Short mmCIF file of C-alpha atoms and ligand atoms in Angstrom, two decimals:
data_model
loop_
_atom_site.label_atom_id
_atom_site.label_comp_id
_atom_site.label_asym_id
_atom_site.label_seq_id
_atom_site.Cartn_x
_atom_site.Cartn_y
_atom_site.Cartn_z
CA MET A 1 0.00 0.00 0.00
CA TYR A 2 1.06 3.63 -0.49
CA HIS A 3 2.93 4.84 2.58
CA GLY A 4 3.44 8.58 2.47
CA ALA A 5 4.02 10.50 5.68
CA GLN A 6 0.58 12.13 5.50
CA ASP A 7 -2.87 10.59 5.20
CA GLY A 8 -4.79 11.34 2.05
CA TRP A 9 -4.11 9.70 -1.29
CA VAL A 10 -5.77 7.96 -4.22
CA GLU A 11 -5.35 4.26 -5.10
CA VAL A 12 -6.71 2.86 -8.36
CA VAL A 13 -7.40 -0.84 -8.91
CA SER A 14 -7.95 -1.28 -12.64
CA GLY A 15 -7.97 -4.02 -15.23
CA VAL A 16 -10.22 -6.24 -17.26
CA MET A 17 -13.48 -7.79 -16.01
CA PHE A 18 -12.90 -10.94 -13.89
CA SER A 19 -9.39 -9.73 -12.96
CA GLY A 20 -10.28 -9.49 -9.26
CA LYS A 21 -10.82 -5.73 -8.88
CA SER A 22 -13.85 -6.13 -6.62
CA GLU A 23 -12.05 -8.85 -4.62
CA GLU A 24 -9.09 -6.51 -4.13
CA LEU A 25 -11.31 -3.54 -3.22
CA LEU A 26 -13.19 -5.69 -0.68
CA ARG A 27 -9.89 -6.91 0.77
CA ARG A 28 -8.58 -3.38 1.24
CA VAL A 29 -11.89 -2.20 2.73
CA ARG A 30 -12.01 -5.12 5.19
CA ARG A 31 -8.47 -4.41 6.33
CA ALA A 32 -9.30 -0.71 6.83
CA MET A 33 -12.29 -1.79 8.94
CA ILE A 34 -10.04 -4.10 11.00
CA ALA A 35 -7.83 -1.05 11.55
CA ARG A 36 -11.01 0.67 12.89
CA LYS A 37 -11.05 3.33 10.20
CA ARG A 38 -14.33 5.02 9.37
CA VAL A 39 -15.04 3.63 5.91
CA GLN A 40 -17.71 4.40 3.30
CA VAL A 41 -18.20 2.23 0.22
CA PHE A 42 -19.89 3.42 -2.98
CA LYS A 43 -20.76 1.65 -6.18
CA SER A 44 -21.97 2.95 -9.50
CA GLN A 45 -25.71 2.32 -9.75
CA LEU A 46 -25.39 1.22 -13.37
CA ASP A 47 -23.91 -2.08 -12.35
CA ASP A 48 -26.38 -4.48 -10.79
CA ARG A 49 -24.92 -7.76 -11.97
CA TYR A 50 -25.41 -9.54 -8.65
CA GLY A 51 -27.82 -9.05 -5.79
CA GLY A 52 -29.13 -5.53 -6.46
CA VAL A 53 -27.49 -2.18 -6.11
CA PHE A 54 -26.66 -2.15 -2.42
CA ARG A 55 -23.82 -4.66 -2.46
CA ILE A 56 -20.42 -5.06 -4.02
CA SER A 57 -20.01 -8.65 -5.08
CA SER A 58 -16.92 -10.19 -6.56
CA HIS A 59 -17.14 -13.06 -9.02
CA ASP A 60 -15.98 -15.39 -6.25
CA GLY A 61 -19.14 -14.61 -4.26
CA SER A 62 -17.83 -12.45 -1.40
CA GLU A 63 -19.72 -9.23 -0.78
CA LEU A 64 -20.04 -6.04 1.21
CA GLU A 65 -22.72 -3.38 1.54
CA ALA A 66 -22.27 -0.30 -0.62
CA GLN A 67 -24.15 2.94 -1.17
CA PRO A 68 -25.37 3.23 -4.78
CA VAL A 69 -24.40 6.41 -6.65
CA SER A 70 -24.96 7.50 -10.23
CA THR A 71 -22.98 10.77 -10.23
CA SER A 72 -19.75 12.07 -8.74
CA VAL A 73 -21.71 14.85 -7.01
CA GLN A 74 -23.62 12.20 -5.05
CA VAL A 75 -20.32 10.76 -3.81
CA ALA A 76 -19.22 14.22 -2.64
CA GLU A 77 -22.56 14.80 -0.90
CA LEU A 78 -22.71 11.40 0.81
CA VAL A 79 -19.18 11.33 2.27
CA ARG A 80 -19.43 12.15 5.96
CA PRO A 81 -17.06 14.79 7.35
CA ASP A 82 -15.35 12.28 9.67
CA CYS A 83 -14.88 9.55 7.01
CA GLN A 84 -11.29 8.30 6.71
CA VAL A 85 -11.49 5.79 3.85
CA VAL A 86 -13.69 6.06 0.74
CA ALA A 87 -14.00 3.15 -1.70
CA ILE A 88 -15.72 3.43 -5.10
CA ASP A 89 -16.39 0.37 -7.26
CA GLU A 90 -17.26 0.37 -10.99
CA ALA A 91 -15.89 3.91 -11.30
CA GLN A 92 -15.72 3.68 -15.11
CA PHE A 93 -19.47 4.41 -15.20
CA LEU A 94 -19.14 7.71 -13.30
CA ASP A 95 -18.75 11.16 -14.88
CA GLU A 96 -15.43 13.02 -15.27
CA GLY A 97 -16.27 15.05 -12.13
CA VAL A 98 -15.18 12.06 -10.04
CA VAL A 99 -11.54 13.05 -10.65
CA ARG A 100 -12.08 16.36 -8.84
CA VAL A 101 -14.10 14.65 -6.09
CA VAL A 102 -11.44 12.05 -5.26
CA ASN A 103 -8.66 14.65 -5.45
CA ASP A 104 -10.55 16.94 -3.03
CA LEU A 105 -11.12 14.01 -0.63
CA ALA A 106 -7.43 13.04 -0.75
CA ASP A 107 -6.43 16.69 -0.16
CA ARG A 108 -8.65 16.55 2.95
CA GLY A 109 -6.73 13.54 4.28
CA VAL A 110 -9.03 10.77 3.06
CA ARG A 111 -7.64 7.52 1.63
CA VAL A 112 -9.58 6.91 -1.60
CA ILE A 113 -9.69 3.46 -3.21
CA VAL A 114 -11.15 3.44 -6.72
CA ALA A 115 -11.82 0.27 -8.72
CA GLY A 116 -12.93 0.16 -12.33
CA THR A 117 -12.32 -1.46 -15.69
CA ASP A 118 -9.87 0.71 -17.62
CA MET A 119 -10.90 -0.23 -21.17
CA ASP A 120 -14.27 -0.61 -22.84
CA PHE A 121 -15.19 -3.59 -25.04
CA ARG A 122 -13.35 -1.99 -27.98
CA GLY A 123 -10.11 -1.78 -25.99
CA GLU A 124 -10.39 2.01 -25.66
CA PRO A 125 -9.98 3.97 -22.38
CA PHE A 126 -13.19 3.87 -20.36
CA GLY A 127 -14.84 7.02 -18.91
CA PRO A 128 -12.85 8.77 -16.17
CA MET A 129 -10.45 5.82 -15.58
CA PRO A 130 -7.45 7.28 -17.51
CA GLN A 131 -7.64 10.55 -15.54
CA LEU A 132 -8.11 8.70 -12.25
CA MET A 133 -5.05 6.56 -13.01
CA ALA A 134 -3.07 9.72 -13.79
CA VAL A 135 -3.85 11.52 -10.52
CA ALA A 136 -3.53 8.42 -8.30
CA GLU A 137 -0.55 7.89 -6.00
CA ARG A 138 -0.78 4.17 -6.72
CA VAL A 139 -2.20 2.18 -9.63
CA ASP A 140 -2.57 -1.59 -9.74
CA LYS A 141 -3.47 -3.11 -13.07
CA LEU A 142 -4.88 -6.60 -12.61
CA HIS A 143 -5.21 -9.31 -15.25
CA ALA A 144 -7.67 -12.15 -15.71
CA ILE A 145 -7.11 -15.36 -17.66
CA CYS A 146 -7.96 -15.39 -21.37
CA VAL A 147 -10.81 -17.88 -21.73
CA VAL A 148 -9.66 -18.72 -25.29
CA CYS A 149 -5.92 -19.41 -24.90
CA GLY A 150 -5.12 -19.29 -21.16
CA ASP A 151 -2.71 -16.34 -21.45
CA LEU A 152 -3.09 -13.20 -19.31
CA ALA A 153 -6.29 -11.36 -20.26
CA THR A 154 -6.26 -7.59 -20.64
CA ARG A 155 -9.36 -7.01 -22.80
CA ASN A 156 -13.14 -7.18 -22.28
CA GLN A 157 -14.68 -9.24 -25.08
CA ARG A 158 -18.34 -8.30 -25.66
CA LEU A 159 -20.38 -11.12 -27.19
CA ILE A 160 -23.88 -10.94 -28.66
CA ASP A 161 -25.47 -14.35 -29.18
CA GLY A 162 -22.01 -15.84 -28.69
CA GLU A 163 -20.40 -13.74 -31.47
CA PRO A 164 -17.92 -10.83 -31.06
CA ALA A 165 -19.91 -7.56 -30.90
CA PRO A 166 -19.21 -4.85 -33.51
CA ALA A 167 -17.27 -1.71 -32.61
CA GLU A 168 -20.20 0.64 -33.17
CA GLY A 169 -22.34 -0.69 -30.29
CA PRO A 170 -22.89 1.59 -27.28
CA THR A 171 -20.04 1.70 -24.75
CA ILE A 172 -22.38 1.11 -21.81
CA GLN A 173 -24.99 -1.59 -22.29
CA VAL A 174 -25.90 -2.92 -18.88
CA GLY A 175 -28.62 -5.54 -18.66
CA GLY A 176 -28.75 -6.21 -22.39
CA ALA A 177 -28.53 -9.56 -24.20
CA GLU A 178 -24.76 -9.34 -24.44
CA SER A 179 -22.19 -11.15 -22.30
CA TYR A 180 -18.53 -10.57 -21.58
CA GLU A 181 -15.37 -12.65 -21.54
CA ALA A 182 -11.84 -11.87 -20.43
CA ARG A 183 -9.43 -12.22 -23.36
CA CYS A 184 -5.82 -11.43 -24.22
CA ARG A 185 -4.86 -8.88 -26.89
CA ARG A 186 -4.53 -11.56 -29.58
CA CYS A 187 -7.85 -13.31 -28.91
CA HIS A 188 -9.80 -10.04 -28.48
CA GLN A 189 -12.07 -9.39 -31.47
CA VAL A 190 -13.91 -6.19 -32.39
CA PRO A 191 -15.30 -6.62 -35.91
CA LEU A 192 -15.89 -3.49 -37.92
CA THR A 193 -19.35 -3.16 -39.41
CA THR A 194 -19.82 -2.40 -43.10
CA ARG A 195 -20.33 1.30 -42.34
CA HIS A 196 -17.11 1.53 -40.30
CA GLN A 197 -15.23 -0.41 -42.94
CA THR A 198 -16.44 1.95 -45.68
CA GLU A 199 -15.48 5.02 -43.62
CA LEU A 200 -11.99 3.57 -43.14
CA GLU A 201 -11.62 2.82 -46.84
CA ILE A 202 -12.76 6.35 -47.77
CA GLY A 203 -10.26 7.70 -45.24
CA GLU A 204 -7.43 5.63 -46.68
CA ALA A 205 -8.35 6.53 -50.27
CA SER A 206 -8.33 10.24 -49.45
CA GLY A 207 -5.05 9.96 -47.53
CA ILE A 208 -6.55 10.70 -44.06
P1 ADP B 301 -13.69 -7.87 -11.34
O1 ADP B 301 -14.19 -6.97 -10.25
O2 ADP B 301 -12.33 -7.44 -11.87
O3 ADP B 301 -14.70 -8.09 -12.44
P2 ADP B 301 -14.07 -9.98 -9.43
O4 ADP B 301 -13.32 -9.60 -8.20
O5 ADP B 301 -15.55 -9.73 -9.42
O6 ADP B 301 -13.40 -9.30 -10.70
O7 ADP B 301 -13.88 -11.55 -9.75
C1 ADP B 301 -12.62 -12.19 -9.80
C2 ADP B 301 -12.83 -13.70 -9.74
O8 ADP B 301 -13.51 -14.14 -10.92
C3 ADP B 301 -11.58 -14.54 -9.75
O9 ADP B 301 -11.02 -14.69 -8.47
C4 ADP B 301 -12.08 -15.88 -10.28
O10 ADP B 301 -12.60 -16.67 -9.22
C5 ADP B 301 -13.26 -15.51 -11.16
N1 ADP B 301 -13.05 -15.66 -12.61
C6 ADP B 301 -14.02 -16.00 -13.49
N2 ADP B 301 -13.55 -15.99 -14.77
C7 ADP B 301 -12.24 -15.64 -14.71
C8 ADP B 301 -11.19 -15.45 -15.70
N3 ADP B 301 -11.42 -15.60 -17.00
N4 ADP B 301 -9.98 -15.09 -15.25
C9 ADP B 301 -9.75 -14.93 -13.94
N5 ADP B 301 -10.68 -15.09 -12.96
C10 ADP B 301 -11.92 -15.44 -13.33
ZN1 ZN B 302 -5.91 -15.39 -25.61
#
């Protein structure tokens, strides 16, 4: 863990889905509770994969109560003045304002633990995660196991009816018919649709 002389810093736990971000966040929160710190746990309301919006659950089944939030302003409003540790899960779904909120909390002496997937299904930076990783004192990038080849997985593979989803789908599609797999760079597939392909070809032809 980060050990500066003063309290107040930002830790980011990032990586692909199934890499153990929620497990790691829960572990850090439990240890802070054992140390008798005043802890508050938040979770983006968009994610309700398991057991409703009031819990953080990891894929291994362990869980902890969390306050649901849908904006960074809500986080700022809900943090109590005497809180010492703030944890936020699924931070990729929050707005850019979360960067300012976690920085202000850290400046006030709060230890902030932020977990979120750093890339969307296309392999592009996800929401405020790049900025959060930049301002953090510590960043841990976790990996899962590629379900295709067994190598380290760094990418979120979106599947629709078992097939790789095209690049032009919406970035956030919670509760839809799609599913996700952890995959390595080589096994990750993001097919271009005809429209995207045509745009690329026009770009190439005109030297863009
Ligand atoms: P995240 O928050 O990053 O999505 P979780 O903490 O919820 O991850 O879940 C991590 C757990 O998921 C692992 O400990 C493991 O038991 C399980 N798991 C399922 N599929 C995979 C995979 N492809 N690679 C690694 N772990 C996996
Ligand atoms: Zn692979």
